[in-house]
mmCIF file with all atom_site columns, C-alpha atoms in Angstrom:
data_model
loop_
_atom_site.group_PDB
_atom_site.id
_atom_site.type_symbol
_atom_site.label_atom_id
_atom_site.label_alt_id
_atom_site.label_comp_id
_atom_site.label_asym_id
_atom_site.label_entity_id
_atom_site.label_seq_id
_atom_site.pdbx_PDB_ins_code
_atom_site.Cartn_x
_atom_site.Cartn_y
_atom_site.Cartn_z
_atom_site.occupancy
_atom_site.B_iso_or_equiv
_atom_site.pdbx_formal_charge
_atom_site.auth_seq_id
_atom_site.auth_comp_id
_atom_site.auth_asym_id
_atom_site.auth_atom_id
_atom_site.pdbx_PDB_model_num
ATOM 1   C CA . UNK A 1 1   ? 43.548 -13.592 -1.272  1.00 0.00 ? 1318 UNK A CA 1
ATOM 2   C CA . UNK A 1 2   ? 41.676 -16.379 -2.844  1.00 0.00 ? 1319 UNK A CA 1
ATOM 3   C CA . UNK A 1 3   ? 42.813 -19.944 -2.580  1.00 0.00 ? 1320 UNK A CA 1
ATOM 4   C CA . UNK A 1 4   ? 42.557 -23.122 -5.098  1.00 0.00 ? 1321 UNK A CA 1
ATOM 5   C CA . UNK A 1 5   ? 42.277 -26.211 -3.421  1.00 0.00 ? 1322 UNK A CA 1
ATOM 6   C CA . UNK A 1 6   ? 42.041 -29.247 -6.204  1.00 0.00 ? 1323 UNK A CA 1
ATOM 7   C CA . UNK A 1 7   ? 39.258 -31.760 -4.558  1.00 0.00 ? 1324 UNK A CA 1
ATOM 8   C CA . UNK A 1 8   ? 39.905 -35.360 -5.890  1.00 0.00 ? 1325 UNK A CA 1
ATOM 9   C CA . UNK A 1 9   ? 35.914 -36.547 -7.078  1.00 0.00 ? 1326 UNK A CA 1
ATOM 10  C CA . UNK A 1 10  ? 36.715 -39.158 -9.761  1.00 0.00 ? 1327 UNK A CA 1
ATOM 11  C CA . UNK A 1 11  ? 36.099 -41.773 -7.282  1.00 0.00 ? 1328 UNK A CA 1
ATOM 12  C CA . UNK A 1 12  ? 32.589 -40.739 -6.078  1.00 0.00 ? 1329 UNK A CA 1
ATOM 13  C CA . UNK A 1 13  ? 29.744 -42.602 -7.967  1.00 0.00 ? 1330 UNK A CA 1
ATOM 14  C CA . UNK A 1 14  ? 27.958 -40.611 -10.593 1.00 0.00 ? 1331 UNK A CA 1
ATOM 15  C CA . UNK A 1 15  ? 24.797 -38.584 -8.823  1.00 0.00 ? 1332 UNK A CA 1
ATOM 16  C CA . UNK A 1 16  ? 24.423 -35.607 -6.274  1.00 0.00 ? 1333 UNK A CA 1
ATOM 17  C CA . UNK A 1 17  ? 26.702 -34.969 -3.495  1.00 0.00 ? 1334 UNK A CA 1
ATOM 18  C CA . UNK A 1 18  ? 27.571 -32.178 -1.196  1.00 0.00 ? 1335 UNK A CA 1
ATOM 19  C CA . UNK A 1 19  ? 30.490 -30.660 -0.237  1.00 0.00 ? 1336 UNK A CA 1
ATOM 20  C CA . UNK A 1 20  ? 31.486 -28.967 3.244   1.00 0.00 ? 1337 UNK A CA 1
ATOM 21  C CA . UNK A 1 21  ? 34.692 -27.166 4.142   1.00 0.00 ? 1338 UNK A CA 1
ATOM 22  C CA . UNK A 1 22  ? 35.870 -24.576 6.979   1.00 0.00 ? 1339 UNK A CA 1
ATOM 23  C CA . UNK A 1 23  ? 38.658 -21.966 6.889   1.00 0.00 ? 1340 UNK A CA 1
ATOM 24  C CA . UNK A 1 24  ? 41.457 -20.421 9.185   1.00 0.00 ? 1341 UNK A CA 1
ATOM 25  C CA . UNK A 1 25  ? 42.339 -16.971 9.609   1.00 0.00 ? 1342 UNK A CA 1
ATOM 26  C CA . UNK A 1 26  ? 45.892 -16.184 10.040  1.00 0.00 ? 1343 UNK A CA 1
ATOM 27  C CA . UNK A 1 27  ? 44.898 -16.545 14.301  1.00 0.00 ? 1344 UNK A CA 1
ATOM 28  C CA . UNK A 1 28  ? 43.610 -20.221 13.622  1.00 0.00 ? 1345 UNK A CA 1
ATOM 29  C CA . UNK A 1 29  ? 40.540 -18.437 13.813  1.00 0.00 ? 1346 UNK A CA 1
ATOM 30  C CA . UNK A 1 30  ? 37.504 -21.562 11.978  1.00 0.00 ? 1347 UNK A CA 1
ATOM 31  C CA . UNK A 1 31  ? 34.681 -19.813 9.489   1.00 0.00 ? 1348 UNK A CA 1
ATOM 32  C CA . UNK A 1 32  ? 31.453 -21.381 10.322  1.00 0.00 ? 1349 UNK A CA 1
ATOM 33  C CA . UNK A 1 33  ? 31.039 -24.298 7.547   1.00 0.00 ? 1350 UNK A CA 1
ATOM 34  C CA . UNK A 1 34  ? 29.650 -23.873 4.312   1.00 0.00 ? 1351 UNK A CA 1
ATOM 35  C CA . UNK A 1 35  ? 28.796 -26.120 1.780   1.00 0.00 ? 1352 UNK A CA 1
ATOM 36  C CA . UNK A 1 36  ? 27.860 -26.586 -2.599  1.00 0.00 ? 1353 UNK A CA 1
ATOM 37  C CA . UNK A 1 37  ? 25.857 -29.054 -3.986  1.00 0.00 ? 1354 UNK A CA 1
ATOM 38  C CA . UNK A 1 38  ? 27.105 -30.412 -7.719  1.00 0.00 ? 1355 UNK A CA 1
ATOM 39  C CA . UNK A 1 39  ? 26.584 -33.156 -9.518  1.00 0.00 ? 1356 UNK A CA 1
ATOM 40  C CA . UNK A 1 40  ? 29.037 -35.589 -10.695 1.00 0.00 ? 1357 UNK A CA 1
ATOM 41  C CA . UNK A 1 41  ? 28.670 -37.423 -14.249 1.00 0.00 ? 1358 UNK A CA 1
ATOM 42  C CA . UNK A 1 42  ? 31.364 -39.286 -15.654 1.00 0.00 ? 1359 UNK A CA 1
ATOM 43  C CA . UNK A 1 43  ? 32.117 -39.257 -19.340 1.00 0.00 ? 1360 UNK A CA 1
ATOM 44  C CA . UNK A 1 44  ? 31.319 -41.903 -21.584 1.00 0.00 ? 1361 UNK A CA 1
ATOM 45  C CA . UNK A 1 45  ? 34.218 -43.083 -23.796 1.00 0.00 ? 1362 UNK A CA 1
ATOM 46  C CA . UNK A 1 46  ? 33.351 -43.186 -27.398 1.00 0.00 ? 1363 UNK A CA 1
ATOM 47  C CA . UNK A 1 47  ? 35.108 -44.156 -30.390 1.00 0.00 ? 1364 UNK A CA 1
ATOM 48  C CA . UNK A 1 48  ? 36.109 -40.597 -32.014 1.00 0.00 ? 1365 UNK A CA 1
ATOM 49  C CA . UNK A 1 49  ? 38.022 -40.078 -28.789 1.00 0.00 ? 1366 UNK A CA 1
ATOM 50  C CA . UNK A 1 50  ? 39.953 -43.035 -30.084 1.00 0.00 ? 1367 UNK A CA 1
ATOM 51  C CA . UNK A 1 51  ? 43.431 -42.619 -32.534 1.00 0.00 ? 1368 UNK A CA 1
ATOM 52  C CA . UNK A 1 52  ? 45.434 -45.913 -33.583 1.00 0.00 ? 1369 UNK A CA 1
ATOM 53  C CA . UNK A 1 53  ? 49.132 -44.534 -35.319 1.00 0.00 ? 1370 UNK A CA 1
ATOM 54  C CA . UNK A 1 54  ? 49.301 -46.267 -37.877 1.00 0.00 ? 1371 UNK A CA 1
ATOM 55  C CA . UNK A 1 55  ? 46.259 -47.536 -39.350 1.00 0.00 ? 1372 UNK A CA 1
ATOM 56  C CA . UNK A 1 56  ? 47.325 -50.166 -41.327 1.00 0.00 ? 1373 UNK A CA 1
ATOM 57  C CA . UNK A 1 57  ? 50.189 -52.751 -40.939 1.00 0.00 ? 1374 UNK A CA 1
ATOM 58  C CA . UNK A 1 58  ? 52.094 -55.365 -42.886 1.00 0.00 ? 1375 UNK A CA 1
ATOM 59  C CA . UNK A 1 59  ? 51.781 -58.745 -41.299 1.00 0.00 ? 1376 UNK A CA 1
ATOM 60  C CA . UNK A 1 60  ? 55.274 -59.830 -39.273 1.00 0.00 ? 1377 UNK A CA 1
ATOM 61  C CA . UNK A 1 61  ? 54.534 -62.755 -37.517 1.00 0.00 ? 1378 UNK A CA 1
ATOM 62  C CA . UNK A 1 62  ? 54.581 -60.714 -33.958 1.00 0.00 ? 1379 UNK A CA 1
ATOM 63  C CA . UNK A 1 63  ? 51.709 -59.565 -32.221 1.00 0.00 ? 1380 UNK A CA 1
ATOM 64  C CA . UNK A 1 64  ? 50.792 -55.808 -33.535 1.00 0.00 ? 1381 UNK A CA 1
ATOM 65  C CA . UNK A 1 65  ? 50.353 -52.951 -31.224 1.00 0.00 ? 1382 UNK A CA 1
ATOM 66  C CA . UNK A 1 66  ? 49.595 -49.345 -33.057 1.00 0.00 ? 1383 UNK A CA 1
ATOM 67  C CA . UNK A 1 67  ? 50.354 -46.050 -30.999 1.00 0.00 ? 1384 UNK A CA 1
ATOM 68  C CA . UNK A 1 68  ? 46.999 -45.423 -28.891 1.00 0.00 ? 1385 UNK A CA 1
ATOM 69  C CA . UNK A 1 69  ? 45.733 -41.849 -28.227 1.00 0.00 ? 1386 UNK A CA 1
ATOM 70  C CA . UNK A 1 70  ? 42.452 -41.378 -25.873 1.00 0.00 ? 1387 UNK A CA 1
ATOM 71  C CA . UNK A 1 71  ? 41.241 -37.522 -25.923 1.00 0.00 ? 1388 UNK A CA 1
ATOM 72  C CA . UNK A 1 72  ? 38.973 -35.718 -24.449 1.00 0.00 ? 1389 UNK A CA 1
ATOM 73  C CA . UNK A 1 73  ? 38.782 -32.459 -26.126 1.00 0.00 ? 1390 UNK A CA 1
ATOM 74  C CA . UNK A 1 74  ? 42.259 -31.220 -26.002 1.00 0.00 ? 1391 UNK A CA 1
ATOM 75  C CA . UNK A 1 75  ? 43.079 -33.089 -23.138 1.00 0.00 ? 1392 UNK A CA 1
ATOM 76  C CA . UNK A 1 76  ? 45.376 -36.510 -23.547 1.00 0.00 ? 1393 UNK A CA 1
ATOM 77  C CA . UNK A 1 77  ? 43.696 -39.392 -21.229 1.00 0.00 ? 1394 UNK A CA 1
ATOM 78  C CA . UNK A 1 78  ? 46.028 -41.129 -19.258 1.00 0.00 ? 1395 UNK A CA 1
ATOM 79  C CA . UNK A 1 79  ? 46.294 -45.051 -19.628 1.00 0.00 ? 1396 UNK A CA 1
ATOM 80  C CA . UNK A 1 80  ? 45.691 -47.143 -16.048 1.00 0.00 ? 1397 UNK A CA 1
ATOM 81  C CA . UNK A 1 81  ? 44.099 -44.099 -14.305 1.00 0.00 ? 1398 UNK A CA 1
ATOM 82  C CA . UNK A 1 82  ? 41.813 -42.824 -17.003 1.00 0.00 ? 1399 UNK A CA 1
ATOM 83  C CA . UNK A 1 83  ? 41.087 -46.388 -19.293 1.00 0.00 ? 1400 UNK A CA 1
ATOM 84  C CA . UNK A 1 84  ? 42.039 -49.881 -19.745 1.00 0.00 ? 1401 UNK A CA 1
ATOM 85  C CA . UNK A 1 85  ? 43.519 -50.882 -22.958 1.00 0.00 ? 1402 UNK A CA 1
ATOM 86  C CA . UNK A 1 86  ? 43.145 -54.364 -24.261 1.00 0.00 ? 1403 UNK A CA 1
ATOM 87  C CA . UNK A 1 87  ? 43.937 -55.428 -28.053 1.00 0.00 ? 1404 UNK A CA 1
ATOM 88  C CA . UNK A 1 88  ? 42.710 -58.311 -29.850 1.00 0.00 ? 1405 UNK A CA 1
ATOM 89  C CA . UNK A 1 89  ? 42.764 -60.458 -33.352 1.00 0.00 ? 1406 UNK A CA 1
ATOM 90  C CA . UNK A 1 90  ? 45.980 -58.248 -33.462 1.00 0.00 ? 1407 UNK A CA 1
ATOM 91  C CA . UNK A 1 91  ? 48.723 -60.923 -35.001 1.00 0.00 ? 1408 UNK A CA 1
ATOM 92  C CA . UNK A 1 92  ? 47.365 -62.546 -38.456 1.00 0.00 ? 1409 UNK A CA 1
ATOM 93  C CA . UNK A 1 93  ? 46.028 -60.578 -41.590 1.00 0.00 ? 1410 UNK A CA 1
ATOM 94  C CA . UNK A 1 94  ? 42.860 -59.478 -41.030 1.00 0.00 ? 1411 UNK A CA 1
ATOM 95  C CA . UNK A 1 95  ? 41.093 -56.848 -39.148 1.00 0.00 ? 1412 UNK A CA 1
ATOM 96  C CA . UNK A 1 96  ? 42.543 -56.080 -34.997 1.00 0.00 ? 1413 UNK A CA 1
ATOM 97  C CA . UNK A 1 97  ? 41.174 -54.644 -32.106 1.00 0.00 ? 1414 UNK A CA 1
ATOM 98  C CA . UNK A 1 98  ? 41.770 -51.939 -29.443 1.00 0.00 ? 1415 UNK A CA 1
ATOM 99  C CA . UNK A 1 99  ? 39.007 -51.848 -26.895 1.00 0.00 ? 1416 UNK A CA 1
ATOM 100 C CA . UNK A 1 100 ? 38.875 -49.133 -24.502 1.00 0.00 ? 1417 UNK A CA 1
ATOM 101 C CA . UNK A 1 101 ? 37.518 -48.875 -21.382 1.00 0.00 ? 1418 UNK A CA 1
ATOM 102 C CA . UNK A 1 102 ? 36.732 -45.833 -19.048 1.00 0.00 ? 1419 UNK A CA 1
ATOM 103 C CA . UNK A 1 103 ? 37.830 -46.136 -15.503 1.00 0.00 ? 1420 UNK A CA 1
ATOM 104 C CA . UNK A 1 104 ? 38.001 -43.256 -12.960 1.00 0.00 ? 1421 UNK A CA 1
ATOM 105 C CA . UNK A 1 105 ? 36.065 -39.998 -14.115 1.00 0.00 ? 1422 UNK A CA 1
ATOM 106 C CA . UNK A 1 106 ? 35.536 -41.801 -17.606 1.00 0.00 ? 1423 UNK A CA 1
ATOM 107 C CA . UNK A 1 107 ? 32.698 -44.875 -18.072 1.00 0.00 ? 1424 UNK A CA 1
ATOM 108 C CA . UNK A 1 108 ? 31.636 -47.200 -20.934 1.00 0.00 ? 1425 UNK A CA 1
ATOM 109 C CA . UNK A 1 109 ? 33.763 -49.493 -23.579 1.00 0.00 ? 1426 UNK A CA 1
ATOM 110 C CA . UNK A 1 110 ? 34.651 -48.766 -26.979 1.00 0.00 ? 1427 UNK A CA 1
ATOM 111 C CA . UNK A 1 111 ? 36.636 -49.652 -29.807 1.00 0.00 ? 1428 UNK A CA 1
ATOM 112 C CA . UNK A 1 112 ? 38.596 -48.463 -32.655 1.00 0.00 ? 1429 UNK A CA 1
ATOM 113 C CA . UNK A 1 113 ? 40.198 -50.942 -35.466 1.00 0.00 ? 1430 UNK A CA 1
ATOM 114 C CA . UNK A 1 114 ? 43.191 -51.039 -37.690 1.00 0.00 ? 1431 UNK A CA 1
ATOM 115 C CA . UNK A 1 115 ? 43.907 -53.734 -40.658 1.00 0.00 ? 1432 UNK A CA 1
ATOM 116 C CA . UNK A 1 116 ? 47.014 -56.413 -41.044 1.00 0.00 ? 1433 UNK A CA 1
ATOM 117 C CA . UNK A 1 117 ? 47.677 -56.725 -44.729 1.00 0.00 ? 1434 UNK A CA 1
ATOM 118 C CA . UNK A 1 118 ? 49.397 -59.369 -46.175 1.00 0.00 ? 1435 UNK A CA 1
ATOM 119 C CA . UNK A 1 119 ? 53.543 -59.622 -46.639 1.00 0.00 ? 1436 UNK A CA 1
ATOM 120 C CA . UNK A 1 120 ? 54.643 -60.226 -50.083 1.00 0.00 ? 1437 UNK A CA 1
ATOM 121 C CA . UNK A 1 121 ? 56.307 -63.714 -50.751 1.00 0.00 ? 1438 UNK A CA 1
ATOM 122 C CA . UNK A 1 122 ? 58.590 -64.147 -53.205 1.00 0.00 ? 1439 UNK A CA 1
ATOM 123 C CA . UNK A 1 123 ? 58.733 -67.588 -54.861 1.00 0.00 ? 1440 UNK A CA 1
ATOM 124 C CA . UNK A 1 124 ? 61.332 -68.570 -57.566 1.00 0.00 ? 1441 UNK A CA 1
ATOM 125 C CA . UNK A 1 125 ? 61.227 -71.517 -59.701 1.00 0.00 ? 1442 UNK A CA 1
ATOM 126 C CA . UNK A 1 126 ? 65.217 -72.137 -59.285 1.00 0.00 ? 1443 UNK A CA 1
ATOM 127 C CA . UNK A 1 127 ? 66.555 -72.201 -63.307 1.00 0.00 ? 1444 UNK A CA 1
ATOM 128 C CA . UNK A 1 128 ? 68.214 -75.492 -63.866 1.00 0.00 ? 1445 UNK A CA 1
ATOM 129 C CA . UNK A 1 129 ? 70.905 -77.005 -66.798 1.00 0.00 ? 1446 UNK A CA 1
ATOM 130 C CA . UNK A 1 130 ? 70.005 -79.951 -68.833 1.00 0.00 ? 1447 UNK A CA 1
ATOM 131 C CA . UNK A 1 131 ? 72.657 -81.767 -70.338 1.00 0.00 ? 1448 UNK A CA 1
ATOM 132 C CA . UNK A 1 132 ? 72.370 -83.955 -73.715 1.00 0.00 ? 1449 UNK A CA 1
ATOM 133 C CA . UNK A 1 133 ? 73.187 -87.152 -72.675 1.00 0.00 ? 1450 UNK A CA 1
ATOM 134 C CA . UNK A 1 134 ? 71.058 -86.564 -69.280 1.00 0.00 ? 1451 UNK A CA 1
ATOM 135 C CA . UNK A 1 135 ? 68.720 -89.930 -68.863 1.00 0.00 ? 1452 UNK A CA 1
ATOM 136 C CA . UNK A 1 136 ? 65.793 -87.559 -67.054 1.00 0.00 ? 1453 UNK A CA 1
ATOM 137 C CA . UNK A 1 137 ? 64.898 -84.514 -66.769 1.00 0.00 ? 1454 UNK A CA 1
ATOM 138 C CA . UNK A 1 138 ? 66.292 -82.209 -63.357 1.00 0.00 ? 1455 UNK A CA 1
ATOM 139 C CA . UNK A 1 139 ? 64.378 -82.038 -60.688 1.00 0.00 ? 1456 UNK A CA 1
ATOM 140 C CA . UNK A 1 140 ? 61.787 -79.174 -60.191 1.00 0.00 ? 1457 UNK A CA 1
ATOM 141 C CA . UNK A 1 141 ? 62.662 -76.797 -56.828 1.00 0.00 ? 1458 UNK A CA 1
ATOM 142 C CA . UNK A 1 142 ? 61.825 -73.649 -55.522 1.00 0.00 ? 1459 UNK A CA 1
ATOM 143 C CA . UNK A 1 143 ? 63.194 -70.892 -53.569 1.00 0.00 ? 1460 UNK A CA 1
ATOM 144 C CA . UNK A 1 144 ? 61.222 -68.664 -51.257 1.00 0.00 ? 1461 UNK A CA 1
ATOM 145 C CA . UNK A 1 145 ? 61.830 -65.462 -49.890 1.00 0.00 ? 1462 UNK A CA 1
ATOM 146 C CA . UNK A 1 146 ? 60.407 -63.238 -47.377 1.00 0.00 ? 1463 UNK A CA 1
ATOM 147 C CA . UNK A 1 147 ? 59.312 -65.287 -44.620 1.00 0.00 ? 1464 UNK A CA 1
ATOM 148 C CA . UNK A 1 148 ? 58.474 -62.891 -41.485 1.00 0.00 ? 1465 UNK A CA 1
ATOM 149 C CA . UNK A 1 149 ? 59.517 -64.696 -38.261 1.00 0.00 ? 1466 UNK A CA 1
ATOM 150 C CA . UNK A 1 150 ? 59.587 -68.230 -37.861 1.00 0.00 ? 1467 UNK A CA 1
ATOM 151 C CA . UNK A 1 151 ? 56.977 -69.100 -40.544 1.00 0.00 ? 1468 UNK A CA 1
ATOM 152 C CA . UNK A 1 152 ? 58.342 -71.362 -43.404 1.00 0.00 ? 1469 UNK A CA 1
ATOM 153 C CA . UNK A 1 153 ? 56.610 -73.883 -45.912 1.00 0.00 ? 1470 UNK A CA 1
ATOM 154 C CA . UNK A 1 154 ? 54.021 -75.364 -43.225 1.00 0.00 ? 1471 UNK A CA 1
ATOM 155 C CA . UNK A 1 155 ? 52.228 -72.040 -42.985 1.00 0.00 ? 1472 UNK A CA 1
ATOM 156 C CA . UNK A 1 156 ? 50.950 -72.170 -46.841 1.00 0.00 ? 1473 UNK A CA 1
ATOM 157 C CA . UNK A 1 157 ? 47.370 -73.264 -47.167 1.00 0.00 ? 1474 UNK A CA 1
ATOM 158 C CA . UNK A 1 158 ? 48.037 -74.239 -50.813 1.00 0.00 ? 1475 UNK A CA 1
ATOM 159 C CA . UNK A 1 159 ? 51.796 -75.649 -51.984 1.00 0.00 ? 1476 UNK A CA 1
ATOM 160 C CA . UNK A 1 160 ? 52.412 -73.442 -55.373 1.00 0.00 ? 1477 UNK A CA 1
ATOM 161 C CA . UNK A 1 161 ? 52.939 -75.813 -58.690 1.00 0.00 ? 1478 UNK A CA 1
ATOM 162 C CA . UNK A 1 162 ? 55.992 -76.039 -60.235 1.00 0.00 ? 1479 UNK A CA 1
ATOM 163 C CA . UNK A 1 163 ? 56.182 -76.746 -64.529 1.00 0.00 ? 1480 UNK A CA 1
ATOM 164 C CA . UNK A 1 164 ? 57.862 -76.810 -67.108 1.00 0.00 ? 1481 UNK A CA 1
ATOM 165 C CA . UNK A 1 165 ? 57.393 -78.548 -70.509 1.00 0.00 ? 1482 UNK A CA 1
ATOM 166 C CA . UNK A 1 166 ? 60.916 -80.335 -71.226 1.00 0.00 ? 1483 UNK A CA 1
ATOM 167 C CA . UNK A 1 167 ? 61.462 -84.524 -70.694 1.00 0.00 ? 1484 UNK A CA 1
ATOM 168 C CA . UNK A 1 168 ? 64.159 -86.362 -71.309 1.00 0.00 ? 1485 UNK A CA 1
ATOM 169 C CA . UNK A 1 169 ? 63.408 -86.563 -75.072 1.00 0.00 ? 1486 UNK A CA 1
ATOM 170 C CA . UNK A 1 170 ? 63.126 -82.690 -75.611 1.00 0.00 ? 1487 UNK A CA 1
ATOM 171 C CA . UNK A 1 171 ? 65.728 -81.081 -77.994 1.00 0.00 ? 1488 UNK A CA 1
ATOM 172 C CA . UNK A 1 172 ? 67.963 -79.262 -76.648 1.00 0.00 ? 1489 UNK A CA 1
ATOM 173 C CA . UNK A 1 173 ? 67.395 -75.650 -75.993 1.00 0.00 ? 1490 UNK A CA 1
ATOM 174 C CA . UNK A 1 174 ? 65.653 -73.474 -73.532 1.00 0.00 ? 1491 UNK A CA 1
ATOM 175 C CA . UNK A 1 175 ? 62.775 -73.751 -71.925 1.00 0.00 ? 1492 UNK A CA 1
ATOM 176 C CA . UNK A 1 176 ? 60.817 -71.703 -69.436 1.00 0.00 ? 1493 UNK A CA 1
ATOM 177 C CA . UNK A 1 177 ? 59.401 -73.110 -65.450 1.00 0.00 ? 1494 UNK A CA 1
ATOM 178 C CA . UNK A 1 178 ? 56.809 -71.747 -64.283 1.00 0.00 ? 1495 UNK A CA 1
ATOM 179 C CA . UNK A 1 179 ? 55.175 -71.608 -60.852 1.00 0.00 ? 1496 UNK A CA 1
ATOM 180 C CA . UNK A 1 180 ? 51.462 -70.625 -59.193 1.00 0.00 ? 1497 UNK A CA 1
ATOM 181 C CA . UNK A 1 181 ? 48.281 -71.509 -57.616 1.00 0.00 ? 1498 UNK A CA 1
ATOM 182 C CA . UNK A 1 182 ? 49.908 -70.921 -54.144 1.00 0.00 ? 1499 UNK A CA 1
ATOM 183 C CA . UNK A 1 183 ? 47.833 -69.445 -51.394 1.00 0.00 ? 1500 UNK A CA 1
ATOM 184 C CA . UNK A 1 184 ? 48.711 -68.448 -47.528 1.00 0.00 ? 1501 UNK A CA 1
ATOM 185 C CA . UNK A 1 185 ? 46.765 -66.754 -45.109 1.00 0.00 ? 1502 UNK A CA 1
ATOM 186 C CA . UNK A 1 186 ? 49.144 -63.976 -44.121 1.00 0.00 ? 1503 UNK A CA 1
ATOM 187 C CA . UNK A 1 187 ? 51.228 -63.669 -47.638 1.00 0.00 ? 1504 UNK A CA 1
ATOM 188 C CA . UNK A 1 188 ? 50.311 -62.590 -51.040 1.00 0.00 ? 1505 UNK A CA 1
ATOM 189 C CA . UNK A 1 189 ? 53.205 -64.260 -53.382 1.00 0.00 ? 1506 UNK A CA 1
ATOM 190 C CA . UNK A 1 190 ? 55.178 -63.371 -55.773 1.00 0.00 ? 1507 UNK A CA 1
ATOM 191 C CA . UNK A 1 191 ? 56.199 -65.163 -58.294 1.00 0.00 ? 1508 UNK A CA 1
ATOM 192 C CA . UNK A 1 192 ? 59.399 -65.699 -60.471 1.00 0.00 ? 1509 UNK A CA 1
ATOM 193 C CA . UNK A 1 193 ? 59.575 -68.386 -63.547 1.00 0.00 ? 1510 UNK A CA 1
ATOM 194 C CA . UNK A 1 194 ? 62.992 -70.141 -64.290 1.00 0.00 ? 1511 UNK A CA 1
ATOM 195 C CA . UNK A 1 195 ? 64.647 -71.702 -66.841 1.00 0.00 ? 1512 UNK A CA 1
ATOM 196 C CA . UNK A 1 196 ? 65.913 -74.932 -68.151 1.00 0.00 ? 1513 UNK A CA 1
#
């Protein structure tokens, strides 16, 4: 009967090499030794080997890491034996990183991408009351919602504006407050308009 025996070559560096082996009989009787040539190449990671799950991700204020699958064919590449992962650019809006590099019967470095979009922002222009015999006009404030983490105020890269057209002297009535013209890196806002 013939035998498998699985021969470990992932180690060996890329070229020609020989192999030699002996057999026993059932007496511990040895064959005389016989050997094969073969040729050992290691395959070169590329990028369509490379699938990030999901794509695309809102912005949190953690670092990101997507599901990672390496194939080769139909066969699953295992991480620390087969590649090294590494993952970069990976926590603020923008376009991150997974770099992967071959390591055992796999060579070469390459990378696949996936996008951080921005997280919506809601800002409010909180509605205030204005009574008749009030001497100025309330003060102007704003509400935010939708911070991701520990980000507040300090992370906007432009302060939104607050308005509204009523003084002291108005008549009385109604009058809308707006807000805009605020920007942050990792938010897109939203924004809602009070009343006075």
């Amino acid at each position: 009967p013939s035998t498998t025996v699985p021969v470990i070559i992932s180690h060996l560096d890329e070229g020609d090499h020989t192999i030699t082996w002996r057999v026993a009989d059932s007496k511990d009787v040895w064959s005389n030794a016989m050997t094969q040539s073969f040729t050992f190449t290691r395959t070169s990671i590329t990028a369509s080997m490379i699938t990030l799950t999901p794509a695309t991700f809102e912005y949190s204020a953690e670092d990101i890491t997507p599901e990672v699958t390496v194939a080769d064919g139909e066969s699953t590449l295992l991480e620390v034996e087969d590649y090294d992962l590494a993952i970069s650019d990976n926590h603020d809006v923008g376009t991150a990183t997974v770099t992967i590099t071959g390591k055992g019967a796999y060579k070469d470095t390459d990378n696949a991408t996936f996008t951080i979009t921005q997280a919506p922002l809601t800002v409010t222009a909180d509605d205030k009351e204005r009574h008749e015999d009030d001497e100025v006009s309330p003060e102007l404030t704003i509400t935010y919602s939708g911070w991701k983490g520990s980000d507040d105020e300090s992370v906007l890269l432009t302060a939104p504006t607050i308005q509204c057209a009523v003084t002291a002297d108005s008549p009385m009535g109604t009058y809308p407050i707006t807000v805009s013209g605020g920007e942050a890196r990792n938010y897109y806002l939203v924004y809602v308009n009070g009343t006075s």
